[in-house]
XYZ file of C-alpha atoms in Angstrom:
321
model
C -51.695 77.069 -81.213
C -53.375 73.670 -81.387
C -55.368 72.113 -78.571
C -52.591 69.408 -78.315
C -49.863 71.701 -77.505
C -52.212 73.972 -75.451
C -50.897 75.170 -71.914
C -52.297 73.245 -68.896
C -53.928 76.921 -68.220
C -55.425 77.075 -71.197
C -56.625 73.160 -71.499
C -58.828 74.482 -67.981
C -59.334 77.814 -69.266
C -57.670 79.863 -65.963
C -55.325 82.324 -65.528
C -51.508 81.276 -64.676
C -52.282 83.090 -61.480
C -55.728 80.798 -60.372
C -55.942 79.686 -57.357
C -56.795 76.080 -56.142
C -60.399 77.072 -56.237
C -60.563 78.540 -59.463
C -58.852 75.598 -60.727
C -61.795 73.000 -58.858
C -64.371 74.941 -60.832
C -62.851 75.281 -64.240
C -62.202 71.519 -63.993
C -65.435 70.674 -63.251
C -66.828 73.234 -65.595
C -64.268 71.131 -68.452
C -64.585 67.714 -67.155
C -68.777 67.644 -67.660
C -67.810 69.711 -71.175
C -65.156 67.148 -72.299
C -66.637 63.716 -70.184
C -67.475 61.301 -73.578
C -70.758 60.445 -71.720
C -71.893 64.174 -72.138
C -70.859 64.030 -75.878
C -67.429 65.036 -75.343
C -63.319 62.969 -76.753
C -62.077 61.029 -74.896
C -58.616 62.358 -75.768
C -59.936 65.988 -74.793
C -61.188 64.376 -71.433
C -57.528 63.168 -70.252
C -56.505 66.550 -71.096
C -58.498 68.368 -68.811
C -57.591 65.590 -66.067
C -53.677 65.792 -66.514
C -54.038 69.316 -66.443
C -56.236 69.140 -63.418
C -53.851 66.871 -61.518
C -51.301 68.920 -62.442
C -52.631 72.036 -61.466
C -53.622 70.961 -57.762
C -51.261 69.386 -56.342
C -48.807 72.561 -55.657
C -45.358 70.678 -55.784
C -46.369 69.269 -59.209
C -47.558 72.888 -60.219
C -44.090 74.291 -58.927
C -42.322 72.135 -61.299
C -44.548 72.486 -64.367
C -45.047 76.441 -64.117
C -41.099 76.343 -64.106
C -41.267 74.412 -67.452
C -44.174 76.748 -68.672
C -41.824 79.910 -68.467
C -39.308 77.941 -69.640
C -41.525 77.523 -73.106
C -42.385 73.943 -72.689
C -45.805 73.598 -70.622
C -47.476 72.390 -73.278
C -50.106 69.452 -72.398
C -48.186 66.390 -73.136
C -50.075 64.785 -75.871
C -47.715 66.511 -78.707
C -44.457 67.415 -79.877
C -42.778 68.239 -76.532
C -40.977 71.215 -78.005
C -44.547 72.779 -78.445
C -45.021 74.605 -75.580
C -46.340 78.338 -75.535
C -44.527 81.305 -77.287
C -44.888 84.434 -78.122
C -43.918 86.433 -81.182
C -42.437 89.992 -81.747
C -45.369 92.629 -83.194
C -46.994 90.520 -86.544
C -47.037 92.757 -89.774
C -50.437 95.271 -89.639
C -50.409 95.100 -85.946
C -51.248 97.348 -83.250
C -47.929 96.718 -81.971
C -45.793 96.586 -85.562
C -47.804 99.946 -86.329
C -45.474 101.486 -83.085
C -42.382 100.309 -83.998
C -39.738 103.016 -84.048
C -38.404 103.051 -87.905
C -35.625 105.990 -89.466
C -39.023 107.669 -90.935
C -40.722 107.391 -87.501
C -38.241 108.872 -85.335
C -40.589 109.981 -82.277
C -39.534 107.510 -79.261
C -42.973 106.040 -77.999
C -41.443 104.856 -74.684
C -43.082 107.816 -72.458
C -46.927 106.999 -74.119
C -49.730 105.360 -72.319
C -49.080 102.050 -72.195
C -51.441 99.198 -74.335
C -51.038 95.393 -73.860
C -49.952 92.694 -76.210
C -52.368 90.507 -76.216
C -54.635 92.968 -75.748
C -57.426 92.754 -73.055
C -60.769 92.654 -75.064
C -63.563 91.192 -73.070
C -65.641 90.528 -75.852
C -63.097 88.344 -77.437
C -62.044 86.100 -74.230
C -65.865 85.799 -74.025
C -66.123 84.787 -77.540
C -63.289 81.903 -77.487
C -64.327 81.335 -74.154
C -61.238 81.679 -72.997
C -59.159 84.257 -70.175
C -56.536 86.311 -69.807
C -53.174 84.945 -68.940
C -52.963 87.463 -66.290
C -55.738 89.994 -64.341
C -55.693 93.374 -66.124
C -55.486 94.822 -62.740
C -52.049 92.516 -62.007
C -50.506 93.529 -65.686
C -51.041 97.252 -64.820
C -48.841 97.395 -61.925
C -45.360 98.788 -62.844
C -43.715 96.797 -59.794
C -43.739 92.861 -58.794
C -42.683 91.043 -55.956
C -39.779 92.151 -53.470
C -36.231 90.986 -52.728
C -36.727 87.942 -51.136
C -34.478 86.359 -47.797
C -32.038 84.186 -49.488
C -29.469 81.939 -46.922
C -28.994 83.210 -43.128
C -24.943 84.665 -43.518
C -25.590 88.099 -44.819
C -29.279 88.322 -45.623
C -29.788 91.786 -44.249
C -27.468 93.432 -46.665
C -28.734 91.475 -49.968
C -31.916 92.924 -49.164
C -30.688 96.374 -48.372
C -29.045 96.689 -51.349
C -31.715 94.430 -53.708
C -34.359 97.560 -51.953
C -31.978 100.313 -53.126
C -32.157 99.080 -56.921
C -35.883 98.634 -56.293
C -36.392 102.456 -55.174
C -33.720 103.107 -57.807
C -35.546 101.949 -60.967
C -38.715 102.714 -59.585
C -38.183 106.346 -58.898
C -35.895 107.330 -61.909
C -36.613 105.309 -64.924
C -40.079 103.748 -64.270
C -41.953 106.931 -64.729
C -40.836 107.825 -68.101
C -41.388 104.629 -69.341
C -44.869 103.875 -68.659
C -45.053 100.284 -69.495
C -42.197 99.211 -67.889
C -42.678 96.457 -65.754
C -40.428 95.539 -62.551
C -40.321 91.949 -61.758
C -38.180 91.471 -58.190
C -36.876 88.201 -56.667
C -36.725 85.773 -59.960
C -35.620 82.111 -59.970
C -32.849 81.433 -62.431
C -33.771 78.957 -65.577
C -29.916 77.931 -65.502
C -29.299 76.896 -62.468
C -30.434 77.407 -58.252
C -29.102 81.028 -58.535
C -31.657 84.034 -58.545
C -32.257 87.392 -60.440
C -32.654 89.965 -58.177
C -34.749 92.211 -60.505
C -36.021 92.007 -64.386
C -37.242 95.409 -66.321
C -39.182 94.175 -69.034
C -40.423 97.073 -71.588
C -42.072 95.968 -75.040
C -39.279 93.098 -76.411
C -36.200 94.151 -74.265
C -35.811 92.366 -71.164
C -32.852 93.840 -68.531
C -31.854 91.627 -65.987
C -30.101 93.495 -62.928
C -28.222 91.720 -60.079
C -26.550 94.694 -57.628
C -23.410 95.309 -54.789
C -22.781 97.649 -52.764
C -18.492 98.667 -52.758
C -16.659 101.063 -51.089
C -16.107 104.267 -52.617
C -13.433 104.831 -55.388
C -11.880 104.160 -58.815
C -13.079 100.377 -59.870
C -11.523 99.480 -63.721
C -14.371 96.696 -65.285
C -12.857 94.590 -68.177
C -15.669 92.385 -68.826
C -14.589 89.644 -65.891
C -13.749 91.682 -63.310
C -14.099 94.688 -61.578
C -9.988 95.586 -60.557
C -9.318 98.275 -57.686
C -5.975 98.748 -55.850
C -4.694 95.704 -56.963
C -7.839 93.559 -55.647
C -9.919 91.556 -58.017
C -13.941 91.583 -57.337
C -15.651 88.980 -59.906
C -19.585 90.791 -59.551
C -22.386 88.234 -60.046
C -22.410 85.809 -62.421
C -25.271 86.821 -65.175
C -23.852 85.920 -68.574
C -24.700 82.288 -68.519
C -28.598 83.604 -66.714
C -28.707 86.042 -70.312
C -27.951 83.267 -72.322
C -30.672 80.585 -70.809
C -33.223 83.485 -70.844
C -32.848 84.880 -74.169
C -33.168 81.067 -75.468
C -35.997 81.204 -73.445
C -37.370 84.022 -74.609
C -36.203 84.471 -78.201
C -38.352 87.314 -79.440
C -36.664 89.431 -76.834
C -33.438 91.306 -76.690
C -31.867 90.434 -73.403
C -29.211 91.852 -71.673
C -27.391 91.608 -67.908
C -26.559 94.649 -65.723
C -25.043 94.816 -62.480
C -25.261 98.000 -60.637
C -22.210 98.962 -57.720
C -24.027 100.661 -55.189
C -21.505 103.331 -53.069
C -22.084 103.020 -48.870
C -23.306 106.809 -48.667
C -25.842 106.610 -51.312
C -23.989 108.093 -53.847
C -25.329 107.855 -57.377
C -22.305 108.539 -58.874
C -19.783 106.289 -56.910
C -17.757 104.813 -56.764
C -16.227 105.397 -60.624
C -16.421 102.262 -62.942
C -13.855 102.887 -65.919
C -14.198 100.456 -68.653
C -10.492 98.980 -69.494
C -9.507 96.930 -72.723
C -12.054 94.119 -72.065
C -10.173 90.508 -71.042
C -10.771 87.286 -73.323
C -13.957 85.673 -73.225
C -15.446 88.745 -71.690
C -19.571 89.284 -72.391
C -20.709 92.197 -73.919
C -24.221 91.553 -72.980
C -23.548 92.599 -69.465
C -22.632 95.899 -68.005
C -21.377 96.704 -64.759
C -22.194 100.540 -63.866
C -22.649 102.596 -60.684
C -26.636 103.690 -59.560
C -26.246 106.978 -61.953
C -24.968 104.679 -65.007
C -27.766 102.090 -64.626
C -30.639 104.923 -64.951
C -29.004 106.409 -67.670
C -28.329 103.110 -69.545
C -31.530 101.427 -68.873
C -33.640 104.073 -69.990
C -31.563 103.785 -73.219
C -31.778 100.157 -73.309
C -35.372 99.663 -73.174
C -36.690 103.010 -74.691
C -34.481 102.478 -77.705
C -36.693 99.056 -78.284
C -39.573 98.591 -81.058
C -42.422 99.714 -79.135
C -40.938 100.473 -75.698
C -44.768 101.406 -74.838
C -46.246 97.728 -75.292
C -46.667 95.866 -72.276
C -46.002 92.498 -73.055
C -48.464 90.485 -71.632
C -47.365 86.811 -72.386
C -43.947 87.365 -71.121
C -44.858 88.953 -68.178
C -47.108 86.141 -67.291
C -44.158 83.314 -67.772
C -41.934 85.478 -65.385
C -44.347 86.116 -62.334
C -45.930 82.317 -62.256
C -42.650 80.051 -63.724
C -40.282 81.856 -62.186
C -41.251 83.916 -59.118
């Protein structure tokens, strides 16, 4: 990546997670680096002051960090369209070493997890730079929580938002080790939220959840159809679409899970009918049992289910959370 098209993070050397006085230090630390009357460009010097100014003042932070997950935080002085991203394993890799091939057929998604980039402290303290993220931050398997959304009915969003939470953390985080849990997302597409993304290696799963009575529900890729009463579930495909432009390297998908009153992990039934016109594919409605089973699928099935994927974790938590 050149300097030019170099994150505002990265122009100030900080972590997307700094906080206002890591940011006043690495400036100043920059600024006397970059100032031409200590030897340093002039062109390098307005860098590290738009990033500054950026960086402090929170409500102009806000609205850049959503552009940095977005892929475009780049600095400004370059091709817009430069902004960070991140590529799938490179050939010879760590990463491309682990990915699952027909002569490799042992799944890698229950292994100790590694990071991509990796966190080598003798490299960040050779380029002098950091890590996007705390090591100690990257490690945890669970992010955020449901969040209070509206007044009408915010007691039973978060009820049911806790129940995926506990859900996913209980049955399919702990045989897939590097799975990470990221609760309470903004949506890139429009003032909507994510309730929860499971990102493992290069397969993001985005999961939005309601809880329906108990029976026989027929899904047919618009809506969910029981007793002669239509239920249209969340809307996720257009939320897919925006993040896996966002995030091209990934495989994306949308998933909302039907939770049953009683706690039921098998109700109520959702029976796939002949899918309706225009229907997505990429999303999948499915009771608590069918989510577990189909998510551990989803992401173990992935090249290198075991990676934790660093850079795209970092975009989620500080441009979207």
């Amino acid at each position: 990546m050149t300097e030019s098209s170099s994150s505002y993070y990265e122009v100030l050397r900080v972590a997307v997670t700094a906080s206002e006085k890591e940011i006043k230090v690495a400036y100043r630390r920059a600024a006397r680096k970059a100032h031409p009357d200590h030897g340093g460009d002039a062109a390098a010097f307005r860098r590290v002051t738009a990033a500054y100014e950026t960086l402090i003042d929170p409500q102009r932070r806000k609205a850049y960090d959503r552009s940095y997950a977005a892929g475009k935080g780049g600095s400004g002085s370059g091709d817009s369209a430069a902004g960070p991203h991140f590529d799938a394993p490179a050939a010879g890799s760590h990463a491309s070493a682990s990915v699952h091939r027909p002569s490799t057929p042992r799944n890698t998604a229950g292994d100790e997890p590694f990071y991509v980039p990796p966190y080598d402290a003798a490299a960040f303290e050779a380029t002098g730079t950091v890590p996007l993220i705390p090591l100690s931050q990257a490690s945890q398997q669970v992010h955020g929580i449901p969040r209070k959304r509206g007044i009408f009915g915010a007691e039973a969003r978060i009820q049911r938002e806790l129940r995926t939470v506990q859900l996913i953390a209980r049955q399919v985080l702990p045989a897939i080790p590097a799975a990470r849990l990221v609760n309470g997302l903004q949506s890139p597409a429009d003032n909507n939220h994510i309730d929860h993304a499971l990102l493992s290696g290069y397969r993001l799963a985005l999961v939005n959840s309601m809880l329906l009575p108990k029976g026989a529900y027929a899904w047919d890729g618009q809506t969910l159809n029981h007793g002669g009463r239509s239920i249209a579930p969340p809307q996720l495909a257009h939320i897919v679409r925006a993040m896996q432009d966002i995030f091209p390297e990934l495989n994306v998908t949308g998933w909302t899970v039907i939770h049953s009153p009683d706690g039921n992990l098998h109700e109520p039934v959702i029976d796939r009918h002949r899918r309706a016109a225009g229907s997505s594919e990429t999303i999948q409605v499915v009771n608590a049992a069918g989510l577990v089973r189909g998510l551990k699928h989803f992401l173990s099935s992935g090249p290198t289910p075991n990676a934790v994927n660093v850079s795209v974790l970092a975009r989620l938590l500080r441009g979207m959370h």
